[in-house]
Coordinates of C-alpha atoms in Angstrom, one line a residue:
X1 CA 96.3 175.9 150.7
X2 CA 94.4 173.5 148.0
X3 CA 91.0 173.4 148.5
X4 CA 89.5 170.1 148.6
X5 CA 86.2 169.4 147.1
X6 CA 84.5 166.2 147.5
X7 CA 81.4 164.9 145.9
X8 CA 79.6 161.7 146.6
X9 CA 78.1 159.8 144.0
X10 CA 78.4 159.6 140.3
X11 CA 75.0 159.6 138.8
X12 CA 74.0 162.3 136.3
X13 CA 73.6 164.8 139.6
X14 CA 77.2 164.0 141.2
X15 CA 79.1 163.4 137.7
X16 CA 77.6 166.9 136.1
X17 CA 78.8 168.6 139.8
X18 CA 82.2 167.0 139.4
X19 CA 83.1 167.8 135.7
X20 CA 81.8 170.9 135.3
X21 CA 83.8 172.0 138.8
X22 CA 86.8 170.3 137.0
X23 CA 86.6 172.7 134.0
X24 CA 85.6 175.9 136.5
X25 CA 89.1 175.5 138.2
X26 CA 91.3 174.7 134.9
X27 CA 89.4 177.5 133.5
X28 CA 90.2 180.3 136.1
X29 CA 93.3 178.2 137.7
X30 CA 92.1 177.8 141.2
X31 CA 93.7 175.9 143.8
X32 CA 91.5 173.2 144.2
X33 CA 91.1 169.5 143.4
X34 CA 88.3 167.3 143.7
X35 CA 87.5 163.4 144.6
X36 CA 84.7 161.8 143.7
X37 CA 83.1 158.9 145.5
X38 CA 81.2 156.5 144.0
X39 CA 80.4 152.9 145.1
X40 CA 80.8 151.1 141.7
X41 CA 83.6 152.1 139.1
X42 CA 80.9 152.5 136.6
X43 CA 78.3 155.4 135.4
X44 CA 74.4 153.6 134.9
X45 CA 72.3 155.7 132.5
X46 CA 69.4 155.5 135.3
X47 CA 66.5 156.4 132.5
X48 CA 67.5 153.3 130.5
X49 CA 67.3 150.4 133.2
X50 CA 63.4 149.6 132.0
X51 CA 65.5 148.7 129.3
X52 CA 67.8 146.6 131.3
X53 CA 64.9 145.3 132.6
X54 CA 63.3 144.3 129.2
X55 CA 66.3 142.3 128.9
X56 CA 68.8 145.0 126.7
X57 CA 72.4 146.0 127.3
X58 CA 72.7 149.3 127.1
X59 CA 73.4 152.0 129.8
X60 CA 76.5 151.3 131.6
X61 CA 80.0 153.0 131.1
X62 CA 83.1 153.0 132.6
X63 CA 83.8 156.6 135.1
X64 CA 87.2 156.5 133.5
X65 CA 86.2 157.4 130.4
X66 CA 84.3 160.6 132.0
X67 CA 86.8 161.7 134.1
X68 CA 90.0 161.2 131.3
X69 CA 91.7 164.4 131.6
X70 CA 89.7 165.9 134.0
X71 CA 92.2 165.8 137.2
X72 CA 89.5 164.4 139.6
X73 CA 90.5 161.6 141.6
X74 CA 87.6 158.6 141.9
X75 CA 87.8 156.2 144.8
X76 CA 85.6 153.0 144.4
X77 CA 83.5 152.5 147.9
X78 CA 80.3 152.8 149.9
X79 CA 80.0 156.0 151.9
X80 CA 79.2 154.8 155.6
X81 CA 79.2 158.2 157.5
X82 CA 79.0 161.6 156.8
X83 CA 80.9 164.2 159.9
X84 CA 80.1 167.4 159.3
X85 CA 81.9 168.4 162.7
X86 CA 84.9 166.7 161.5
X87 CA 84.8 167.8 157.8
X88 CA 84.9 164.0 156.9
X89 CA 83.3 161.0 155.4
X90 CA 84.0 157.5 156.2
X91 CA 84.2 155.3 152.9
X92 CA 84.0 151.4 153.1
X93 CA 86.4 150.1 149.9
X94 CA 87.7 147.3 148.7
X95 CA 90.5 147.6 151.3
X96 CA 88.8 148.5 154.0
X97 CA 87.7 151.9 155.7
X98 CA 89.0 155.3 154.4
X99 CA 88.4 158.8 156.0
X100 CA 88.1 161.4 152.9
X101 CA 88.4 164.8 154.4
X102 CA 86.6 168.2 152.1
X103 CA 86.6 171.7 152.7
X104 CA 83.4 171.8 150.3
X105 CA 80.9 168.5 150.1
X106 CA 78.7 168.0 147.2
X107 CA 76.3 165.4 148.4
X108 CA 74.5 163.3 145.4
X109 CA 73.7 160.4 146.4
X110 CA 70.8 160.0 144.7
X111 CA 67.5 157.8 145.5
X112 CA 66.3 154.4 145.6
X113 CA 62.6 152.3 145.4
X114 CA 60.8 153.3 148.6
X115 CA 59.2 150.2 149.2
X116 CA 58.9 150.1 153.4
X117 CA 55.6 151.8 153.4
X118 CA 53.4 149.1 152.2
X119 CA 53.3 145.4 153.8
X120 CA 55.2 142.8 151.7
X121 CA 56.9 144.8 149.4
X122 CA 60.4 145.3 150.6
X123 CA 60.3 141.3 150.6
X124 CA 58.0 140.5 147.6
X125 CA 58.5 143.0 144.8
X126 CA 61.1 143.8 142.1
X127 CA 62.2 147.4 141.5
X128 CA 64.2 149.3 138.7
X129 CA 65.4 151.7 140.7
X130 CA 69.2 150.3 140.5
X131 CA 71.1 148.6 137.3
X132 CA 71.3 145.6 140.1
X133 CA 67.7 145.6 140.9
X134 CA 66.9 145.5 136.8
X135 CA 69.2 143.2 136.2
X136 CA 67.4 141.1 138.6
X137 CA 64.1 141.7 137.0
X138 CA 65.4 140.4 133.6
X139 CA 66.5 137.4 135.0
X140 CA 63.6 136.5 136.6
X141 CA 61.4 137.0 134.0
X142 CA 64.0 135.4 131.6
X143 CA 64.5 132.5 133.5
X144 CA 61.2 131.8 135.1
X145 CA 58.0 130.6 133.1
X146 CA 55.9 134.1 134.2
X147 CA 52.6 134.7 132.9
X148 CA 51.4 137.4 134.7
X149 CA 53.4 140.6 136.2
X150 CA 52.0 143.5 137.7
X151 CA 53.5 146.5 137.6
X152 CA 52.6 149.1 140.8
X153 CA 52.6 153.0 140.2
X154 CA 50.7 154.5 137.1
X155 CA 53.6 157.6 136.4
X156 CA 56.3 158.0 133.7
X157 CA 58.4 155.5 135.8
X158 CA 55.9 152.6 135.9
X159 CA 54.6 153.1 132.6
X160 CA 58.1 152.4 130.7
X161 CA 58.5 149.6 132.7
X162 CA 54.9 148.3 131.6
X163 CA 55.3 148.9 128.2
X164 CA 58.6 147.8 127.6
X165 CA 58.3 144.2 129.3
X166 CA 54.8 144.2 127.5
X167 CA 56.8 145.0 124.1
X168 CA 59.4 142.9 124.5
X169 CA 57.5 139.7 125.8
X170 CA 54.5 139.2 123.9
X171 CA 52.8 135.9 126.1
X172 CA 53.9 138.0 128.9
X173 CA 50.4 139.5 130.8
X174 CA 51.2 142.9 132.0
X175 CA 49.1 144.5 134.9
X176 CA 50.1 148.6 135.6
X177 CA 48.5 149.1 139.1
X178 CA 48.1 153.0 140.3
X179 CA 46.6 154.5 143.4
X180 CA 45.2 157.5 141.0
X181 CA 45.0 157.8 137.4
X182 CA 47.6 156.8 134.9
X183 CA 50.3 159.4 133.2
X184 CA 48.4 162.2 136.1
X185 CA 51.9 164.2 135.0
X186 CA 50.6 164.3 131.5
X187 CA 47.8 166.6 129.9
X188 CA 44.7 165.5 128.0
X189 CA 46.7 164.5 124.8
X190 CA 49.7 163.1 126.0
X191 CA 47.7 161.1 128.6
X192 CA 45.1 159.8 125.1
X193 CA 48.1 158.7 123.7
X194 CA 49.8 157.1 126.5
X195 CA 46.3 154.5 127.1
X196 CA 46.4 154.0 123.4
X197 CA 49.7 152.7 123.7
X198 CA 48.9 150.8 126.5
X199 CA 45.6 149.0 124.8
X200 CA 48.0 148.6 121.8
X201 CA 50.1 146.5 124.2
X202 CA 47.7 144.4 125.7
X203 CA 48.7 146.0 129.5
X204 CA 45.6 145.8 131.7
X205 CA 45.2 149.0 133.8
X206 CA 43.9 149.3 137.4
X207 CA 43.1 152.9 138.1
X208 CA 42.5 154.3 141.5
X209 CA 43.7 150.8 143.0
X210 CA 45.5 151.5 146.6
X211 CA 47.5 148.5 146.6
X212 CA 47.7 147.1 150.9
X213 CA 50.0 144.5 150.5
X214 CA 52.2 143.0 148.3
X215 CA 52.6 138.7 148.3
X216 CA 54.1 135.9 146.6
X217 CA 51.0 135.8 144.7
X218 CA 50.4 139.9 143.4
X219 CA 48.8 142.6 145.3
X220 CA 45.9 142.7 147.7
X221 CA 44.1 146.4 147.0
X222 CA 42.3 148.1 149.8
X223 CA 39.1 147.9 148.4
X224 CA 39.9 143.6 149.0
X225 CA 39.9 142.6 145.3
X226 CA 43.5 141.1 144.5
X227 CA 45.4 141.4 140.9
X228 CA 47.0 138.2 140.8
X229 CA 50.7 138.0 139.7
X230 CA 54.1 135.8 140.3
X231 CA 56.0 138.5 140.0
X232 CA 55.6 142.6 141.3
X233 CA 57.6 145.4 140.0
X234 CA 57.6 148.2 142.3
X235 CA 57.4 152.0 140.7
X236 CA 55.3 153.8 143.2
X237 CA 57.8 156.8 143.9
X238 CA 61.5 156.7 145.4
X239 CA 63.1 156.9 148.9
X240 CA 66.9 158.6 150.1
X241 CA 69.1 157.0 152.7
X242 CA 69.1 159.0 155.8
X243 CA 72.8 159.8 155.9
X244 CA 72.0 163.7 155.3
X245 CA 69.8 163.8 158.4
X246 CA 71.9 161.4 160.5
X247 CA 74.5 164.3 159.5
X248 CA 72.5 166.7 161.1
X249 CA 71.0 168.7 157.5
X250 CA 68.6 170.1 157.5
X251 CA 65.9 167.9 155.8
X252 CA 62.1 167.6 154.6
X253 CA 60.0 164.7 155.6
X254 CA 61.1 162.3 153.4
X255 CA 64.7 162.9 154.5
X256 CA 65.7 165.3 151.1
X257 CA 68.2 167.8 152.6
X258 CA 66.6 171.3 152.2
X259 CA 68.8 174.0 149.8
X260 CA 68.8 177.6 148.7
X261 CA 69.1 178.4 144.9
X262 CA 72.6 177.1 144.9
X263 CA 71.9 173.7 145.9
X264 CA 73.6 174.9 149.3
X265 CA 72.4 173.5 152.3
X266 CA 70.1 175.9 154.6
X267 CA 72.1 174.5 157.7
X268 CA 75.7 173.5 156.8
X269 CA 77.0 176.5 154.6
X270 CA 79.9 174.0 153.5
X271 CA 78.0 171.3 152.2
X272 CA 75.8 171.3 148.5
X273 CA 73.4 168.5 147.6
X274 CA 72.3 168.0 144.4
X275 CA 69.9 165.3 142.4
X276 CA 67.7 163.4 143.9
X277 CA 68.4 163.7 147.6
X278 CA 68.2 167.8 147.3
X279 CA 64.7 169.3 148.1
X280 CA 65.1 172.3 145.4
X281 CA 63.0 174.9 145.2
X282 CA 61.5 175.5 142.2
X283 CA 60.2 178.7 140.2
X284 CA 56.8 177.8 140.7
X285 CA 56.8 177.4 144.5
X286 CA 57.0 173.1 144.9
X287 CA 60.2 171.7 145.6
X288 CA 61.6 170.2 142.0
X289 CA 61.0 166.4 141.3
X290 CA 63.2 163.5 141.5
X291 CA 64.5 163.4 137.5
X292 CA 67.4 163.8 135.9
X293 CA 65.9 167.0 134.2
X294 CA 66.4 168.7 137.0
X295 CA 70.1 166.4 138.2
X296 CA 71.8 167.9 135.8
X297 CA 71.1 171.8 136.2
X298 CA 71.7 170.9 139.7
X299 CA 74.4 169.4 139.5
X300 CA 76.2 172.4 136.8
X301 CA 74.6 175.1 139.2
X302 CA 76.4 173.7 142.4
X303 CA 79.5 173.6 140.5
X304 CA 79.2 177.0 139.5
X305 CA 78.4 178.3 143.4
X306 CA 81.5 176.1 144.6
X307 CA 83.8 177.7 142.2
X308 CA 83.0 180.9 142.7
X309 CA 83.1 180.4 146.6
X310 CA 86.9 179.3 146.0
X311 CA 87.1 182.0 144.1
X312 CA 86.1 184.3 146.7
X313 CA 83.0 186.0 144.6
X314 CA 79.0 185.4 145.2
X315 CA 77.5 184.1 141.3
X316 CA 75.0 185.2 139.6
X317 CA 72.7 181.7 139.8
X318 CA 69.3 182.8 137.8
X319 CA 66.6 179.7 138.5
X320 CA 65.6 177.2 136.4
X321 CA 62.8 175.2 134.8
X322 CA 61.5 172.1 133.1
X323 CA 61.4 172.2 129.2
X324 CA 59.7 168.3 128.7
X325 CA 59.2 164.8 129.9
X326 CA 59.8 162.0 127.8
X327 CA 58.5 158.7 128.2
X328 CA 59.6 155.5 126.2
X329 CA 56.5 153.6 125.0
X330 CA 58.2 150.5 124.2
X331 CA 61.6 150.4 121.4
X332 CA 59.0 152.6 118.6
X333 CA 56.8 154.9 120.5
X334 CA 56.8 157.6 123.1
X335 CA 55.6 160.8 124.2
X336 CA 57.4 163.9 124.6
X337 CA 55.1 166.1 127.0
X338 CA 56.4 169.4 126.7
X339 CA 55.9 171.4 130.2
X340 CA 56.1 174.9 131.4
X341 CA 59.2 175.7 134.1
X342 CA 56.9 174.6 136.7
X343 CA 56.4 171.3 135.3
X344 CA 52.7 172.0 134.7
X345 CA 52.0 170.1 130.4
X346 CA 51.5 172.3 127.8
X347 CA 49.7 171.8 125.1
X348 CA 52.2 170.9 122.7
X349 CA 52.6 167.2 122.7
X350 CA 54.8 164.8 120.0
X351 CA 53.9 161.1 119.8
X352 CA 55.0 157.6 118.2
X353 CA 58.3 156.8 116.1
X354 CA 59.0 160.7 116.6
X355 CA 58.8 160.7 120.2
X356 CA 60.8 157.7 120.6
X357 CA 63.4 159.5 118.7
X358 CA 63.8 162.3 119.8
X359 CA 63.9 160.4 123.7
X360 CA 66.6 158.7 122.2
X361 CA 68.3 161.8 121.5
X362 CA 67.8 163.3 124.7
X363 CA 69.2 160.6 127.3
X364 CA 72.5 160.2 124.4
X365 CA 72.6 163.7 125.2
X366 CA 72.8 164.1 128.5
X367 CA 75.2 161.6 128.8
X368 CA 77.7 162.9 126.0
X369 CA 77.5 165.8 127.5
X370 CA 78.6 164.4 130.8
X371 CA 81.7 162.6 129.4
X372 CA 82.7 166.0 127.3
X373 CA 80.2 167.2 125.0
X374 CA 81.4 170.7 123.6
X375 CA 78.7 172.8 124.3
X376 CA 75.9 170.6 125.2
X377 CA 75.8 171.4 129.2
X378 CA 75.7 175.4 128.6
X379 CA 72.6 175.2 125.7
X380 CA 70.5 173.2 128.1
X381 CA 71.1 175.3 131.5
X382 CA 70.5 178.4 129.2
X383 CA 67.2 177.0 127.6
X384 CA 66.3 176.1 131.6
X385 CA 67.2 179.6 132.7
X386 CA 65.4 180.9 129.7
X387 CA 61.9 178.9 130.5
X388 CA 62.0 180.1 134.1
X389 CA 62.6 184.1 132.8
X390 CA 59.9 183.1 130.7
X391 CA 57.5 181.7 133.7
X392 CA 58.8 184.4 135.7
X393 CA 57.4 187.3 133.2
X394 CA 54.1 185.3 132.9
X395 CA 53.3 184.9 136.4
X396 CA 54.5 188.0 138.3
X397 CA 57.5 185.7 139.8
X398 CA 60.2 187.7 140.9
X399 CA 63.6 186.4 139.1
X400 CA 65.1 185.7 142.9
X401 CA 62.0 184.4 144.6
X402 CA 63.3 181.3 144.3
X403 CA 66.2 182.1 146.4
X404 CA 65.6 184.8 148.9
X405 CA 61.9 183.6 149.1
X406 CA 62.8 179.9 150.4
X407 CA 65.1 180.9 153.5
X408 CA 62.3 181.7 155.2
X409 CA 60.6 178.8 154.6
X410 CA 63.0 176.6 155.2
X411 CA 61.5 175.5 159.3
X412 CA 58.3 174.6 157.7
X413 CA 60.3 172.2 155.2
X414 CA 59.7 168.9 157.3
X415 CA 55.5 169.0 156.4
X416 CA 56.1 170.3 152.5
X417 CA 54.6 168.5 150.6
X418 CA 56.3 166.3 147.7
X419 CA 55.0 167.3 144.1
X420 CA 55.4 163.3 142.9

């Protein structure tokens, strides 16, 4: 009997899961075939909307074009419900309701702004978590006569934002707002460089500022002061729908469905979740961060474990680790913070016209290699394999700690900590 695979959501996470999958069962002719779900018929380049945002069309592409030749089947529509009694999920498309049924569920449905926690911001601020939500953004600022906007949360995220609406709007007052220091992810060099660019570009800076509540007119911080602004963009860290728990998964305490090493759920043996809704573990002991560094390994990683289940063989699935960050400074800077597999920055830092190049390179990358790349997927899970061996050796980490190690853990996933 065919073994149906479905996977929900085509960001880098879901679309890496689903093609590489694809080429598992052409390659060793398994019976199996695979849908994938996605609300919109398109693929969004998620680490280009502060582009968007700035007002530039770049980012979006058709699925079709991904999945030509692949075999997997895409249906257009908004997942509603997730049985895991059942085997099914209940998809809302353009002609009403559909039940998909699976024998094997990759769950990638990504993240979104988490802005409930904080009074006002759900109804006063912007975000750029979505190609929607940017859109939004650019036409606001386009449209409206703005002199001010703040920009809330001082990490990678926020500071694109900042710089490229300070770049690309010179009268345009920029105000990046963080409740610690800005570029913390950084080390000493990369974070120099990153407030260089930022006094370069005129973007005031408000360190150690907990904002309490968001308004038509800015932020009100806790200590009472106010930075005043017409318009809020909101990058202080990223929330998941609650399907996965509503499911019954087993999930952490901001709702992330806990996994082994195989991106397989610790409670539902027949369900994988990948990207940003997966809380990973990660060579060095914290549960990998919401990026699509980690999406795509993920995402290639599940696919391996899925088609070696239909197989009917165990994988060998060594762990995996950061290589860099890289932050866009505008259209001609940026910083490349190269890291160690536990995300901890090295030393080794490039900067300006460089940086932004070789960005550039990166995110074309990872997208080419989504939509058929010969090659590409392989050389960057083998460089991530190879910086966890290489952490592994250096620390004393044993290669399947990262496996056999977070079972056990797994009851006391609900009060982890999150490493953003």
């Amino acid at each position: 009997m065919t073994h149906e695979i479905l996977v929900l959501g085509a960001g880098y996470a879901g679309l890496a899961a689903a093609g590489r999958a694809a080429r598992n069962i052409r390659r060793d002719r398994l019976d199996a075939r695979i849908t994938l779900v996605n609300a919109t018929p398109r693929f969004v380049e998620r680490v280009r909307l502060h582009q968007v945002a700035a007002g530039q069309d770049v980012g979006v592409h058709p699925l079709a074009a991904s999945l030509d030749g692949t075999g997997i089947e895409l249906v257009v529509g908004a997942v509603e419900e997730l049985d895991t009694e059942r085997r099914t999920v209940r998809v809302r498309t353009g002609c009403g309701e559909r039940d998909l049924g699976y024998d094997t569920l990759v769950y990638a449905l990504g993240s979104d702004a988490a802005r409930d926690g904080v009074p006002g911001a759900a109804e006063h601020a912007h975000d750029t978590a979505s190609l929607e939500a940017a859109r939004a953004l650019e036409r606001r600022v386009r449209e409206e006569e703005l002199r001010t906007v703040a920009v809330v949360g001082g990490g990678f995220t926020g500071i694109e934002v900042a710089t490229e609406l300070a770049e690309s709007r010179p009268g345009l007052r920029v105000e990046l707002v963080t409740g610690g220091r800005v570029a913390d992810g950084a080390g000493p060099r990369g974070r120099a460089h990153i407030r260089r660019a930022l006094r370069r570009l005129r973007v005031g800076v408000h360190e150690h500022a907990r904002v309490a509540e968001v308004d038509a007119d800015g932020v009100l911080l806790a200590d009472g002061s106010r930075v005043g602004a017409r318009l809020v963009v909101w990058n202080a860290g990223f929330g998941v729908a609650g399907l996965a728990a509503a499911a019954g998964l087993t999930v952490d305490g901001r709702g992330r469905a806990v996994v082994d090493g195989s991106q397989r759920s610790v409670s539902h043996p027949d369900v994988y979740v990948v990207g940003d809704a997966a809380h990973a573990p990660g060579v060095g002991g914290r549960p990998q961060r919401m990026s699509c560094a980690m999406g795509l390994p993920m995402g290639w990683t599940a696919a391996d474990a899925v088609s070696a289940h239909v197989a009917g063989h165990t994988p060998e699935l060594p762990p995996y680790g950061y290589l860099f960050q890289c932050v866009s400074l505008g259209r001609r800077d940026g910083l490349v913070q190269f890291v160690r597999a536990d995300d901890s920055p090295a030393r080794l830092v490039l900067t300006g016209r460089l940086a932004a190049r070789y960005k550039e390179f990166v995110v074309a990358s990872a997208y080419s290699g989504l939509n058929g790349g010969q090659g590409q997927p392989d050389q960057y899970l083998a460089l991530a394999r190879w910086a966890a061996r290489r952490f592994a050796r250096r620390h004393g980490v044993r290669r399947t700690a990262a496996v056999t190690g977070w079972r056990g853990r797994r009851e006391r996933a609900s009060s982890a900590p999150d490493p953003r």
